[in-house]
């Protein structure tokens, strides 16, 4: 058994800002989606992989949010 645990928040951020731009025939930007699917497909096709799990961060408001505008905002 081989398990991959993915940091979903990081992967979404990485692909949103780091994947090469690519447009669908209708003009919609799909580069981030293709990057994310490519990464997941690579993991799923690795030998002996049986499970893949994805975990996401949730927003936690702290005293830093009051001190610094935009600090880890939930936008």
mmCIF file of N, CA, C and O in Angstrom:
data_model
loop_
_atom_site.group_PDB
_atom_site.id
_atom_site.type_symbol
_atom_site.label_atom_id
_atom_site.label_comp_id
_atom_site.label_asym_id
_atom_site.label_seq_id
_atom_site.Cartn_x
_atom_site.Cartn_y
_atom_site.Cartn_z
ATOM 1 N N UNK A 1 0.851 -1.177 0.000
ATOM 2 C CA UNK A 1 0.000 0.000 0.000
ATOM 3 C C UNK A 1 0.891 1.233 0.000
ATOM 4 O O UNK A 1 1.868 1.326 0.725
ATOM 5 N N UNK A 2 0.536 2.184 -0.855
ATOM 6 C CA UNK A 2 1.268 3.443 -0.928
ATOM 7 C C UNK A 2 0.245 4.581 -0.909
ATOM 8 O O UNK A 2 -0.690 4.597 -1.708
ATOM 9 N N UNK A 3 0.421 5.508 0.029
ATOM 10 C CA UNK A 3 -0.533 6.599 0.232
ATOM 11 C C UNK A 3 0.164 7.930 -0.013
ATOM 12 O O UNK A 3 1.283 8.147 0.436
ATOM 13 N N UNK A 4 -0.504 8.802 -0.739
ATOM 14 C CA UNK A 4 -0.032 10.176 -0.919
ATOM 15 C C UNK A 4 -0.996 11.104 -0.197
ATOM 16 O O UNK A 4 -2.212 11.001 -0.381
ATOM 17 N N UNK A 5 -0.466 12.002 0.624
ATOM 18 C CA UNK A 5 -1.268 13.035 1.273
ATOM 19 C C UNK A 5 -0.865 14.369 0.680
ATOM 20 O O UNK A 5 0.305 14.749 0.695
ATOM 21 N N UNK A 6 -1.822 15.075 0.137
ATOM 22 C CA UNK A 6 -1.568 16.311 -0.599
ATOM 23 C C UNK A 6 -2.044 17.503 0.215
ATOM 24 O O UNK A 6 -3.140 17.495 0.770
ATOM 25 N N UNK A 7 -1.216 18.539 0.248
ATOM 26 C CA UNK A 7 -1.600 19.821 0.845
ATOM 27 C C UNK A 7 -2.399 20.569 -0.220
ATOM 28 O O UNK A 7 -1.839 21.212 -1.108
ATOM 29 N N UNK A 8 -3.713 20.459 -0.146
ATOM 30 C CA UNK A 8 -4.588 21.028 -1.167
ATOM 31 C C UNK A 8 -4.471 22.532 -1.297
ATOM 32 O O UNK A 8 -4.490 23.068 -2.409
ATOM 33 N N UNK A 9 -4.333 23.229 -0.192
ATOM 34 C CA UNK A 9 -4.221 24.686 -0.235
ATOM 35 C C UNK A 9 -2.972 25.091 -1.000
ATOM 36 O O UNK A 9 -3.012 25.977 -1.866
ATOM 37 N N UNK A 10 -1.856 24.425 -0.717
ATOM 38 C CA UNK A 10 -0.603 24.723 -1.407
ATOM 39 C C UNK A 10 -0.715 24.414 -2.902
ATOM 40 O O UNK A 10 -0.289 25.202 -3.747
ATOM 41 N N UNK A 11 -1.287 23.269 -3.237
ATOM 42 C CA UNK A 11 -1.398 22.883 -4.645
ATOM 43 C C UNK A 11 -2.282 23.849 -5.431
ATOM 44 O O UNK A 11 -1.973 24.195 -6.564
ATOM 45 N N UNK A 12 -3.389 24.279 -4.827
ATOM 46 C CA UNK A 12 -4.242 25.258 -5.513
ATOM 47 C C UNK A 12 -3.496 26.566 -5.723
ATOM 48 O O UNK A 12 -3.535 27.157 -6.814
ATOM 49 N N UNK A 13 -2.793 27.043 -4.700
ATOM 50 C CA UNK A 13 -2.021 28.284 -4.794
ATOM 51 C C UNK A 13 -0.927 28.143 -5.850
ATOM 52 O O UNK A 13 -0.751 29.005 -6.708
ATOM 53 N N UNK A 14 -0.180 27.043 -5.797
ATOM 54 C CA UNK A 14 0.927 26.824 -6.725
ATOM 55 C C UNK A 14 0.449 26.796 -8.172
ATOM 56 O O UNK A 14 1.051 27.401 -9.054
ATOM 57 N N UNK A 15 -0.655 26.121 -8.424
ATOM 58 C CA UNK A 15 -1.140 26.034 -9.795
ATOM 59 C C UNK A 15 -1.814 27.317 -10.251
ATOM 60 O O UNK A 15 -1.717 27.681 -11.419
ATOM 61 N N UNK A 16 -2.485 28.006 -9.341
ATOM 62 C CA UNK A 16 -3.138 29.263 -9.715
ATOM 63 C C UNK A 16 -2.098 30.308 -10.143
ATOM 64 O O UNK A 16 -2.288 31.017 -11.123
ATOM 65 N N UNK A 17 -1.003 30.389 -9.390
ATOM 66 C CA UNK A 17 -0.009 31.417 -9.672
ATOM 67 C C UNK A 17 1.195 30.919 -10.461
ATOM 68 O O UNK A 17 1.948 31.728 -10.998
ATOM 69 N N UNK A 18 1.407 29.590 -10.544
ATOM 70 C CA UNK A 18 2.632 29.101 -11.153
ATOM 71 C C UNK A 18 2.479 28.315 -12.438
ATOM 72 O O UNK A 18 3.450 28.151 -13.170
ATOM 73 N N UNK A 19 1.295 27.832 -12.728
ATOM 74 C CA UNK A 19 1.120 27.039 -13.950
ATOM 75 C C UNK A 19 1.153 27.955 -15.173
ATOM 76 O O UNK A 19 0.704 29.099 -15.115
ATOM 77 N N UNK A 20 1.687 27.445 -16.285
ATOM 78 C CA UNK A 20 1.702 28.266 -17.498
ATOM 79 C C UNK A 20 0.283 28.572 -17.961
ATOM 80 O O UNK A 20 -0.605 27.734 -17.841
ATOM 81 N N UNK A 21 0.075 29.770 -18.483
ATOM 82 C CA UNK A 21 -1.267 30.117 -18.966
ATOM 83 C C UNK A 21 -1.670 29.232 -20.145
ATOM 84 O O UNK A 21 -0.850 28.873 -20.973
ATOM 85 N N UNK A 22 -2.935 28.888 -20.189
ATOM 86 C CA UNK A 22 -3.477 28.076 -21.282
ATOM 87 C C UNK A 22 -4.949 28.421 -21.392
ATOM 88 O O UNK A 22 -5.651 28.506 -20.394
ATOM 89 N N UNK A 23 -5.409 28.638 -22.615
ATOM 90 C CA UNK A 23 -6.808 28.993 -22.835
ATOM 91 C C UNK A 23 -7.543 27.859 -23.535
ATOM 92 O O UNK A 23 -7.010 27.210 -24.421
ATOM 93 N N UNK A 24 -8.780 27.643 -23.123
ATOM 94 C CA UNK A 24 -9.669 26.682 -23.774
ATOM 95 C C UNK A 24 -10.146 27.307 -25.090
ATOM 96 O O UNK A 24 -10.005 28.512 -25.298
ATOM 97 N N UNK A 25 -10.726 26.514 -25.975
ATOM 98 C CA UNK A 25 -11.229 27.058 -27.241
ATOM 99 C C UNK A 25 -12.217 28.218 -27.063
ATOM 100 O O UNK A 25 -12.286 29.111 -27.902
ATOM 101 N N UNK A 26 -12.955 28.242 -25.939
ATOM 102 C CA UNK A 26 -13.904 29.335 -25.715
ATOM 103 C C UNK A 26 -13.257 30.560 -25.077
ATOM 104 O O UNK A 26 -13.921 31.527 -24.754
ATOM 105 N N UNK A 27 -11.931 30.503 -24.841
ATOM 106 C CA UNK A 27 -11.206 31.639 -24.285
ATOM 107 C C UNK A 27 -11.033 31.625 -22.780
ATOM 108 O O UNK A 27 -10.337 32.465 -22.222
ATOM 109 N N UNK A 28 -11.643 30.666 -22.113
ATOM 110 C CA UNK A 28 -11.535 30.588 -20.653
ATOM 111 C C UNK A 28 -10.147 30.084 -20.264
ATOM 112 O O UNK A 28 -9.617 29.154 -20.868
ATOM 113 N N UNK A 29 -9.572 30.692 -19.223
ATOM 114 C CA UNK A 29 -8.257 30.292 -18.719
ATOM 115 C C UNK A 29 -8.368 28.953 -18.002
ATOM 116 O O UNK A 29 -9.171 28.800 -17.087
ATOM 117 N N UNK A 30 -7.559 27.971 -18.421
ATOM 118 C CA UNK A 30 -7.611 26.632 -17.836
ATOM 119 C C UNK A 30 -6.232 26.124 -17.407
ATOM 120 O O UNK A 30 -6.091 24.962 -17.026
ATOM 121 N N UNK A 31 -5.220 26.961 -17.449
ATOM 122 C CA UNK A 31 -3.857 26.542 -17.123
ATOM 123 C C UNK A 31 -3.723 25.975 -15.721
ATOM 124 O O UNK A 31 -3.067 24.950 -15.513
ATOM 125 N N UNK A 32 -4.337 26.628 -14.746
ATOM 126 C CA UNK A 32 -4.252 26.149 -13.359
ATOM 127 C C UNK A 32 -4.938 24.802 -13.198
ATOM 128 O O UNK A 32 -4.427 23.914 -12.516
ATOM 129 N N UNK A 33 -6.078 24.621 -13.838
ATOM 130 C CA UNK A 33 -6.798 23.352 -13.761
ATOM 131 C C UNK A 33 -5.982 22.235 -14.383
ATOM 132 O O UNK A 33 -5.862 21.142 -13.811
ATOM 133 N N UNK A 34 -5.383 22.498 -15.544
ATOM 134 C CA UNK A 34 -4.557 21.485 -16.193
ATOM 135 C C UNK A 34 -3.337 21.138 -15.345
ATOM 136 O O UNK A 34 -2.956 19.961 -15.229
ATOM 137 N N UNK A 35 -2.727 22.140 -14.729
ATOM 138 C CA UNK A 35 -1.577 21.895 -13.867
ATOM 139 C C UNK A 35 -1.937 21.023 -12.681
ATOM 140 O O UNK A 35 -1.207 20.087 -12.328
ATOM 141 N N UNK A 36 -3.054 21.317 -12.053
ATOM 142 C CA UNK A 36 -3.508 20.532 -10.896
ATOM 143 C C UNK A 36 -3.828 19.093 -11.301
ATOM 144 O O UNK A 36 -3.403 18.142 -10.644
ATOM 145 N N UNK A 37 -4.544 18.923 -12.402
ATOM 146 C CA UNK A 37 -4.879 17.580 -12.872
ATOM 147 C C UNK A 37 -3.632 16.799 -13.269
ATOM 148 O O UNK A 37 -3.531 15.599 -13.007
ATOM 149 N N UNK A 38 -2.675 17.475 -13.887
ATOM 150 C CA UNK A 38 -1.427 16.825 -14.268
ATOM 151 C C UNK A 38 -0.685 16.297 -13.029
ATOM 152 O O UNK A 38 -0.189 15.172 -13.024
ATOM 153 N N UNK A 39 -0.625 17.112 -11.980
ATOM 154 C CA UNK A 39 0.050 16.694 -10.738
ATOM 155 C C UNK A 39 -0.650 15.490 -10.110
ATOM 156 O O UNK A 39 0.003 14.533 -9.686
ATOM 157 N N UNK A 40 -1.981 15.541 -10.030
ATOM 158 C CA UNK A 40 -2.737 14.440 -9.430
ATOM 159 C C UNK A 40 -2.615 13.163 -10.260
ATOM 160 O O UNK A 40 -2.465 12.070 -9.714
ATOM 161 N N UNK A 41 -2.666 13.300 -11.573
ATOM 162 C CA UNK A 41 -2.545 12.139 -12.446
ATOM 163 C C UNK A 41 -1.175 11.482 -12.297
ATOM 164 O O UNK A 41 -1.060 10.253 -12.298
ATOM 165 N N UNK A 42 -0.130 12.298 -12.143
ATOM 166 C CA UNK A 42 1.207 11.761 -11.944
ATOM 167 C C UNK A 42 1.254 10.916 -10.657
ATOM 168 O O UNK A 42 1.833 9.832 -10.637
ATOM 169 N N UNK A 43 0.635 11.416 -9.589
ATOM 170 C CA UNK A 43 0.611 10.656 -8.338
ATOM 171 C C UNK A 43 -0.204 9.371 -8.473
ATOM 172 O O UNK A 43 0.194 8.316 -7.984
ATOM 173 N N UNK A 44 -1.354 9.471 -9.116
ATOM 174 C CA UNK A 44 -2.247 8.316 -9.227
ATOM 175 C C UNK A 44 -1.697 7.220 -10.124
ATOM 176 O O UNK A 44 -2.066 6.058 -9.972
ATOM 177 N N UNK A 45 -0.818 7.565 -11.051
ATOM 178 C CA UNK A 45 -0.259 6.556 -11.950
ATOM 179 C C UNK A 45 1.095 6.046 -11.475
ATOM 180 O O UNK A 45 1.706 5.225 -12.148
ATOM 181 N N UNK A 46 1.560 6.506 -10.324
ATOM 182 C CA UNK A 46 2.805 5.983 -9.753
ATOM 183 C C UNK A 46 2.591 4.527 -9.343
ATOM 184 O O UNK A 46 1.495 4.146 -8.926
ATOM 185 N N UNK A 47 3.646 3.708 -9.447
ATOM 186 C CA UNK A 47 3.490 2.292 -9.091
ATOM 187 C C UNK A 47 3.038 2.098 -7.639
ATOM 188 O O UNK A 47 3.488 2.794 -6.744
ATOM 189 N N UNK A 48 2.150 1.153 -7.445
ATOM 190 C CA UNK A 48 1.681 0.704 -6.125
ATOM 191 C C UNK A 48 0.853 1.724 -5.345
ATOM 192 O O UNK A 48 0.559 1.491 -4.176
ATOM 193 N N UNK A 49 0.471 2.841 -5.941
ATOM 194 C CA UNK A 49 -0.341 3.825 -5.217
ATOM 195 C C UNK A 49 -1.741 3.247 -5.031
ATOM 196 O O UNK A 49 -2.369 2.785 -5.969
ATOM 197 N N UNK A 50 -2.198 3.276 -3.792
ATOM 198 C CA UNK A 50 -3.533 2.756 -3.489
ATOM 199 C C UNK A 50 -4.489 3.835 -2.999
ATOM 200 O O UNK A 50 -5.684 3.693 -3.151
ATOM 201 N N UNK A 51 -3.955 4.917 -2.401
ATOM 202 C CA UNK A 51 -4.809 5.953 -1.833
ATOM 203 C C UNK A 51 -4.177 7.329 -2.042
ATOM 204 O O UNK A 51 -2.955 7.467 -1.997
ATOM 205 N N UNK A 52 -5.031 8.300 -2.243
ATOM 206 C CA UNK A 52 -4.612 9.703 -2.299
ATOM 207 C C UNK A 52 -5.583 10.485 -1.429
ATOM 208 O O UNK A 52 -6.799 10.348 -1.559
ATOM 209 N N UNK A 53 -5.047 11.293 -0.529
ATOM 210 C CA UNK A 53 -5.871 12.141 0.328
ATOM 211 C C UNK A 53 -5.465 13.589 0.140
ATOM 212 O O UNK A 53 -4.304 13.888 -0.125
ATOM 213 N N UNK A 54 -6.415 14.478 0.248
ATOM 214 C CA UNK A 54 -6.150 15.911 0.107
ATOM 215 C C UNK A 54 -6.678 16.623 1.343
ATOM 216 O O UNK A 54 -7.827 16.416 1.741
ATOM 217 N N UNK A 55 -5.830 17.451 1.949
ATOM 218 C CA UNK A 55 -6.223 18.226 3.128
ATOM 219 C C UNK A 55 -6.114 19.709 2.794
ATOM 220 O O UNK A 55 -5.195 20.137 2.106
ATOM 221 N N UNK A 56 -7.078 20.489 3.282
ATOM 222 C CA UNK A 56 -7.095 21.931 3.056
ATOM 223 C C UNK A 56 -7.041 22.673 4.389
ATOM 224 O O UNK A 56 -7.577 22.198 5.389
ATOM 225 N N UNK A 57 -6.391 23.836 4.375
ATOM 226 C CA UNK A 57 -6.373 24.698 5.550
ATOM 227 C C UNK A 57 -7.738 25.352 5.692
ATOM 228 O O UNK A 57 -8.465 25.526 4.714
ATOM 229 N N UNK A 58 -8.071 25.744 6.902
ATOM 230 C CA UNK A 58 -9.261 26.558 7.098
ATOM 231 C C UNK A 58 -8.817 27.888 7.697
ATOM 232 O O UNK A 58 -7.749 27.994 8.302
ATOM 233 N N UNK A 59 -9.615 28.890 7.494
ATOM 234 C CA UNK A 59 -9.273 30.238 7.938
ATOM 235 C C UNK A 59 -9.380 30.327 9.447
ATOM 236 O O UNK A 59 -10.388 29.934 10.029
ATOM 237 N N UNK A 60 -8.327 30.827 10.067
ATOM 238 C CA UNK A 60 -8.317 31.059 11.506
ATOM 239 C C UNK A 60 -7.989 32.535 11.714
ATOM 240 O O UNK A 60 -6.922 33.001 11.313
ATOM 241 N N UNK A 61 -8.907 33.261 12.263
ATOM 242 C CA UNK A 61 -8.662 34.671 12.557
ATOM 243 C C UNK A 61 -7.851 34.761 13.845
ATOM 244 O O UNK A 61 -8.120 34.045 14.805
ATOM 245 N N UNK A 62 -6.841 35.622 13.851
ATOM 246 C CA UNK A 62 -6.020 35.775 15.050
ATOM 247 C C UNK A 62 -5.752 37.259 15.304
ATOM 248 O O UNK A 62 -6.176 38.120 14.534
ATOM 249 N N UNK A 63 -5.012 37.549 16.334
ATOM 250 C CA UNK A 63 -4.674 38.937 16.660
ATOM 251 C C UNK A 63 -3.880 39.588 15.522
ATOM 252 O O UNK A 63 -3.922 40.794 15.344
ATOM 253 N N UNK A 64 -3.186 38.783 14.714
ATOM 254 C CA UNK A 64 -2.404 39.335 13.599
ATOM 255 C C UNK A 64 -3.302 39.986 12.548
ATOM 256 O O UNK A 64 -2.906 40.934 11.895
ATOM 257 N N UNK A 65 -4.509 39.447 12.383
ATOM 258 C CA UNK A 65 -5.442 40.025 11.420
ATOM 259 C C UNK A 65 -5.812 41.456 11.805
ATOM 260 O O UNK A 65 -6.030 42.298 10.930
ATOM 261 N N UNK A 66 -5.883 41.743 13.097
ATOM 262 C CA UNK A 66 -6.207 43.096 13.556
ATOM 263 C C UNK A 66 -5.001 44.017 13.414
ATOM 264 O O UNK A 66 -5.143 45.213 13.201
ATOM 265 N N UNK A 67 -3.804 43.459 13.528
ATOM 266 C CA UNK A 67 -2.593 44.251 13.452
ATOM 267 C C UNK A 67 -2.181 44.606 12.027
ATOM 268 O O UNK A 67 -1.674 45.684 11.758
ATOM 269 N N UNK A 68 -2.412 43.684 11.091
ATOM 270 C CA UNK A 68 -1.934 43.850 9.720
ATOM 271 C C UNK A 68 -3.086 43.620 8.733
ATOM 272 O O UNK A 68 -3.612 42.515 8.648
ATOM 273 N N UNK A 69 -3.417 44.649 8.007
ATOM 274 C CA UNK A 69 -4.501 44.522 7.009
ATOM 275 C C UNK A 69 -4.106 43.484 5.956
ATOM 276 O O UNK A 69 -3.002 43.480 5.450
ATOM 277 N N UNK A 70 -5.008 42.587 5.664
ATOM 278 C CA UNK A 70 -4.761 41.574 4.634
ATOM 279 C C UNK A 70 -3.962 40.380 5.083
ATOM 280 O O UNK A 70 -3.626 39.509 4.277
ATOM 281 N N UNK A 71 -3.627 40.285 6.379
ATOM 282 C CA UNK A 71 -2.855 39.145 6.855
ATOM 283 C C UNK A 71 -3.664 37.871 6.700
ATOM 284 O O UNK A 71 -4.737 37.719 7.268
ATOM 285 N N UNK A 72 -3.171 36.978 5.891
ATOM 286 C CA UNK A 72 -3.840 35.686 5.643
ATOM 287 C C UNK A 72 -5.354 35.838 5.619
ATOM 288 O O UNK A 72 -6.078 35.148 6.326
ATOM 289 N N UNK A 73 -5.787 36.766 4.799
ATOM 290 C CA UNK A 73 -7.229 37.005 4.719
ATOM 291 C C UNK A 73 -7.904 35.812 4.055
ATOM 292 O O UNK A 73 -7.281 35.001 3.388
ATOM 293 N N UNK A 74 -9.170 35.704 4.211
ATOM 294 C CA UNK A 74 -9.921 34.582 3.642
ATOM 295 C C UNK A 74 -10.403 34.885 2.227
ATOM 296 O O UNK A 74 -11.287 34.217 1.736
ATOM 297 N N UNK A 75 -9.804 35.859 1.590
ATOM 298 C CA UNK A 75 -10.221 36.228 0.227
ATOM 299 C C UNK A 75 -9.852 35.159 -0.777
ATOM 300 O O UNK A 75 -8.831 34.570 -0.725
#
